[in-house]
Short mmCIF file of C-alpha atoms in Angstrom, two decimals:
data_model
loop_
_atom_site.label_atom_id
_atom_site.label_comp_id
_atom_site.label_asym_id
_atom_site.label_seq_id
_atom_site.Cartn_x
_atom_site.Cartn_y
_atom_site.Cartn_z
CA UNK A 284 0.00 0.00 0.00
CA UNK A 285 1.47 3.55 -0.92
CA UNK A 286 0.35 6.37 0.90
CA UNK A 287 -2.14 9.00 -0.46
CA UNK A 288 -4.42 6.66 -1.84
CA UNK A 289 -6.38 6.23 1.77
CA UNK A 290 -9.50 8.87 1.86
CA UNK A 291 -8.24 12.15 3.94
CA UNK A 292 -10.44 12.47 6.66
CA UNK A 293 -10.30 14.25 10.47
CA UNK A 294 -10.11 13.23 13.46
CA UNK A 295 -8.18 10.92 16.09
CA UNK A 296 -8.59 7.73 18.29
CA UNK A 297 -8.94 8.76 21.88
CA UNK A 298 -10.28 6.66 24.69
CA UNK A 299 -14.45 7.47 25.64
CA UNK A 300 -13.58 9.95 28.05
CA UNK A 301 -12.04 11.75 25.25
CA UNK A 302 -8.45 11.26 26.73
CA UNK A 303 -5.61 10.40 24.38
CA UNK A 304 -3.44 8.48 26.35
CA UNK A 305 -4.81 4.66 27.37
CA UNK A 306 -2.74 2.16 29.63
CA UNK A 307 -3.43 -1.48 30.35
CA UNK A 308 -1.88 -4.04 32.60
CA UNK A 309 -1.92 -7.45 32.07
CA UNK A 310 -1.36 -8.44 36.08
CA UNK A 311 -1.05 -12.13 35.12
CA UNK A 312 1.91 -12.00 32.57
CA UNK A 313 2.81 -8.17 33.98
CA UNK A 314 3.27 -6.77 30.70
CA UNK A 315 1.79 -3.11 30.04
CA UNK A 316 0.50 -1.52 26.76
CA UNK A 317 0.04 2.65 26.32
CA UNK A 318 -1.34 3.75 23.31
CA UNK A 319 -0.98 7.72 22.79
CA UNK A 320 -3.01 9.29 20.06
CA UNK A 321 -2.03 12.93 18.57
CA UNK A 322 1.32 12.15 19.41
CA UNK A 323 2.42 12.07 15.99
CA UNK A 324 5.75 14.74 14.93
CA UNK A 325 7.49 13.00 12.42
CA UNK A 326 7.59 13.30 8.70
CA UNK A 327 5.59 13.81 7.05
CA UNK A 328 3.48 16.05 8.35
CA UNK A 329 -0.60 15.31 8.39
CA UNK A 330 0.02 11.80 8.33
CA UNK A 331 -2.80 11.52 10.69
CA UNK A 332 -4.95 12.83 7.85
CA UNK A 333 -4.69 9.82 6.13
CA UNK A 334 -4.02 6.58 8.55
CA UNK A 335 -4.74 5.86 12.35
CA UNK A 336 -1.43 6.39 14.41
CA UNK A 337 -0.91 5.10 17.95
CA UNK A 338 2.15 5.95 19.49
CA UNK A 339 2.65 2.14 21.77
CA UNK A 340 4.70 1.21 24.71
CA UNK A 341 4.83 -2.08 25.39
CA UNK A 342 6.61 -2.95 29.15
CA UNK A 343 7.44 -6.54 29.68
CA UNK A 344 7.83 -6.96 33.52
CA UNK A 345 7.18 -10.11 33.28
CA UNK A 346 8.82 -13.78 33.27
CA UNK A 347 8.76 -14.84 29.74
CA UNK A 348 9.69 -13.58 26.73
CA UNK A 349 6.21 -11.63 24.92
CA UNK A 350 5.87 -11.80 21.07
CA UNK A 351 4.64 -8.30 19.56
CA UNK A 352 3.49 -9.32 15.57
CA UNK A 353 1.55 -7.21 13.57
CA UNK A 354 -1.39 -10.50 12.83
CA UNK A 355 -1.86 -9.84 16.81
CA UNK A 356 -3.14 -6.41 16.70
CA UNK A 357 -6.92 -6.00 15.33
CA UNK A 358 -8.81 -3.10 15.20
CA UNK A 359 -12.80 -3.80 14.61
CA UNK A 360 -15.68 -0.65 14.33
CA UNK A 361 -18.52 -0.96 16.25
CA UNK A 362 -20.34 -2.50 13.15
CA UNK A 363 -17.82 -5.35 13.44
CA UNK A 364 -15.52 -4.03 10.20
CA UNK A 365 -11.93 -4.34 10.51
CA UNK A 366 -9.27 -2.34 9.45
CA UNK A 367 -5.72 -3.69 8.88
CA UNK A 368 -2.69 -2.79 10.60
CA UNK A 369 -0.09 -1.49 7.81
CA UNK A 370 3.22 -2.98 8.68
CA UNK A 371 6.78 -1.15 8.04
CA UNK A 372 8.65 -4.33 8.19
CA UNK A 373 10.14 -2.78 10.72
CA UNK A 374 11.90 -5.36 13.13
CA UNK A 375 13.94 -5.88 16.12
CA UNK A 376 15.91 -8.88 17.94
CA UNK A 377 17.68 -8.90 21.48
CA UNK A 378 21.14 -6.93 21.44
CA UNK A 379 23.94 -8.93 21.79
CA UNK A 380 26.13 -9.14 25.04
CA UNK A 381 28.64 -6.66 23.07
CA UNK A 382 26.21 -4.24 21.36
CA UNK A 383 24.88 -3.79 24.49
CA UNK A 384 27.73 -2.76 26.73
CA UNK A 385 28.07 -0.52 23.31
CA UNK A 386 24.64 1.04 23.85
CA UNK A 387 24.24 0.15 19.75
CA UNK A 388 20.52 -0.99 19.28
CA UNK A 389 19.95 -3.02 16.06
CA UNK A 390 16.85 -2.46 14.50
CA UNK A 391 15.96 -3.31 10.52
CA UNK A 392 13.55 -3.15 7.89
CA UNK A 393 13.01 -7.00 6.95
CA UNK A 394 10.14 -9.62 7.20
CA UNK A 395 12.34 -12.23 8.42
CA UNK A 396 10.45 -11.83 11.80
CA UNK A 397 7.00 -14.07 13.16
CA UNK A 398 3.50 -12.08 11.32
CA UNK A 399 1.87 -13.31 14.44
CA UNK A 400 -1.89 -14.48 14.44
CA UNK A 401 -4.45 -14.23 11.89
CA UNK A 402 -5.83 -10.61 12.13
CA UNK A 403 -5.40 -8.45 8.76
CA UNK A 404 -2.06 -6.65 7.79
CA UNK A 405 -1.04 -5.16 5.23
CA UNK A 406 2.70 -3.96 3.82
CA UNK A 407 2.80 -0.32 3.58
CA UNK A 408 5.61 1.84 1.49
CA UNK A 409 7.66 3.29 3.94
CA UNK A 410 7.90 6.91 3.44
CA UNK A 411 10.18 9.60 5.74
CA UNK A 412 9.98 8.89 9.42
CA UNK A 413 7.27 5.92 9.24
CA UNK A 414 9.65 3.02 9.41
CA UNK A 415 12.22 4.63 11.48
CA UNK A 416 9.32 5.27 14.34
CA UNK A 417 7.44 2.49 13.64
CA UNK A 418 6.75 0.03 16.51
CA UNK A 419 8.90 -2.71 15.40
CA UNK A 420 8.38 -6.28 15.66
CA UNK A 421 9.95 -9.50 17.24
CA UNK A 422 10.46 -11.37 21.03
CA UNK A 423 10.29 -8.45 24.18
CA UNK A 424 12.22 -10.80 26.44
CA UNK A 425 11.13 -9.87 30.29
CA UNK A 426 12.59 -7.00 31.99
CA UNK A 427 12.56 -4.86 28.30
CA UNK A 428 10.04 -2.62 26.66
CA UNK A 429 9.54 -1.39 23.12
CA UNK A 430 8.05 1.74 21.75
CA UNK A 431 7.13 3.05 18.30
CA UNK A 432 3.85 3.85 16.38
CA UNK A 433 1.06 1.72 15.29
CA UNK A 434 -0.42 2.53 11.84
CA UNK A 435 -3.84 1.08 11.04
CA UNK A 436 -6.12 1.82 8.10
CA UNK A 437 -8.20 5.17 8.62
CA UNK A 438 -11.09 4.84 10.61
CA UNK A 439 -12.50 8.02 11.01
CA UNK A 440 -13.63 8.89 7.44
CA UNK A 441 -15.78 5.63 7.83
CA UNK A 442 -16.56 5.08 11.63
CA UNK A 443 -17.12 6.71 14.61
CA UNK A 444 -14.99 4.59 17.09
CA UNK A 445 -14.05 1.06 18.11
CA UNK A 446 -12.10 -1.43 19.78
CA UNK A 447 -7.91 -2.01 18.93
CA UNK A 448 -6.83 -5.61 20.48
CA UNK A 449 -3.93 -6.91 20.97
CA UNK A 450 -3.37 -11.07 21.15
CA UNK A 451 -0.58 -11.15 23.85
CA UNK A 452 0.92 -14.68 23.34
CA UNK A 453 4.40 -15.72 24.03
CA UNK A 454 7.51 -16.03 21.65
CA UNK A 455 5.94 -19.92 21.41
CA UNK A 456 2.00 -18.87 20.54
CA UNK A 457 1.04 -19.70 23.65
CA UNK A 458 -1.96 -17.07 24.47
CA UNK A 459 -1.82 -14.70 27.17
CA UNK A 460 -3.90 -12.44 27.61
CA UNK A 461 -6.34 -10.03 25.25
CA UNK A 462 -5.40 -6.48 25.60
CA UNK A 463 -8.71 -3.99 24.84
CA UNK A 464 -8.71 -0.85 24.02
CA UNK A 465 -11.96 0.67 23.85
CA UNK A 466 -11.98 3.86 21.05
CA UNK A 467 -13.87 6.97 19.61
CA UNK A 468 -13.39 8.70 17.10
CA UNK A 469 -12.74 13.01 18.04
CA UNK A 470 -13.32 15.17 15.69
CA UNK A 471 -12.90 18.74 15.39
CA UNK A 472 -15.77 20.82 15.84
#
C-alpha cells in the first residue's frame, strides 16, 4: 500500500472519556501496553490525515519472553468491520552481550520476523519517518520494553470509534492475555 491513496479524513482515536493516552496491565503476565493518540511529529506532516497512528509502549515486567506481531493487533468498528494494521517491516531482535555494553541498538527493515496471528495486515511503502518510528516487531524478552507507532487503516472517514486488540501470546504462541482498548473517534468541531 502507498500512501495517499487512503480517503483524507479528520479526526483521532482517543479513549471514551475523550483522553488520548490509554494504559493497560496485564497483572497475570505483567506486561503493560500505552497507546498515545495525537502524538504524531514525524515526517511527514498530516500523516494523521490519512491513517490511524498510535504511538505504543509495550513494558514486559514479566517472566517470559512476549511476542509483539503485527497479525496480533486487530482493530474492529462498532459495526464489526476491521481495518488492517499497515506494517513497516520494521523489526527488532535482542542486542547482543557486546552491542549492548556498546549502547548500539539493532533495528531493521526485513520480514524475516514471526507475522503473528491471523488478524489483517497489510505492507505499507515506507515513506520519511514511518519506518524509522514504527513500533517494530519481534520477542520483548522480560525485563525490556519497546516503543514506536502503530499505523492502522483510517477509521475516522468511515466510523465513529471502536475497539484495537492486541493477542498477547508468548515467543511460542502460547496465548496470554487479550489487551482492549476501547476507542472513539474526536473530531474537530
Amino acid at each position: 500500500m502507498a500512501l495517499g491513496s487512503c480517503a483524507s479524513r479528520s479526526g483521532i482515536l482517543v479513549a471514551p472519556t475523550g483522553e488520548t493516552r490509554q494504559t493497560a496491565r496485564d497483572v497475570e503476565s505483567g506486561v503493560t501496553m500505552v497507546i498515545t493518540s495525537g502524538a504524531w511529529s514525524g515526517s511527514p506532516e498530516g500523516l494523521e490525515q490519512e491513517l490511524e497512528v498510535l504511538h505504543v509502549l509495550v513494558a514486559n515486567d514479566g517472566d517470559q519472553p512476549i511476542l509483539l506481531a503485527p497479525g496480533d493487533f486487530e482493530f474492529r468498528d462498532r459495526r464489526g468491520f476491521r481495518y488492517a494494521v499497515l506494517d513497516t517491516g520494521a523489526s527488532f531482535r535482542p542486542a547482543t552481550k557486546a552491542e549492548r555494553s556498546s549502547g548500539r541498538y539493532d533495528f531493521d527493515l526485513e520480514r524475516g520476523y514471526d507475522p503473528g496471528g491471523p488478524a489483517p495486515v497489510e505492507r505499507i511503502v515506507p515513506q520519511d519517518d514511518i519506518a524509522r518510528l514504527a513500533l517494530p516487531w519481534g520477542i520483548l524478552l522480560p525485563g525490556s520494553q519497546m516503543r514506536g507507532y502503530l499505523y492502522l487503516e483510517g477509521v475516522a472517514a468511515s466510523a465513529n470509534g471502536g475497539t484495537l486488540t492486541w493477542r498477547m501470546t508468548t515467543a511460542a504462541h502460547q496465548r496470554l492475555a487479550d489487551v482492549v482498548f476501547e476507542m472513539s473517534v474526536s473530531r474537530p468541531r
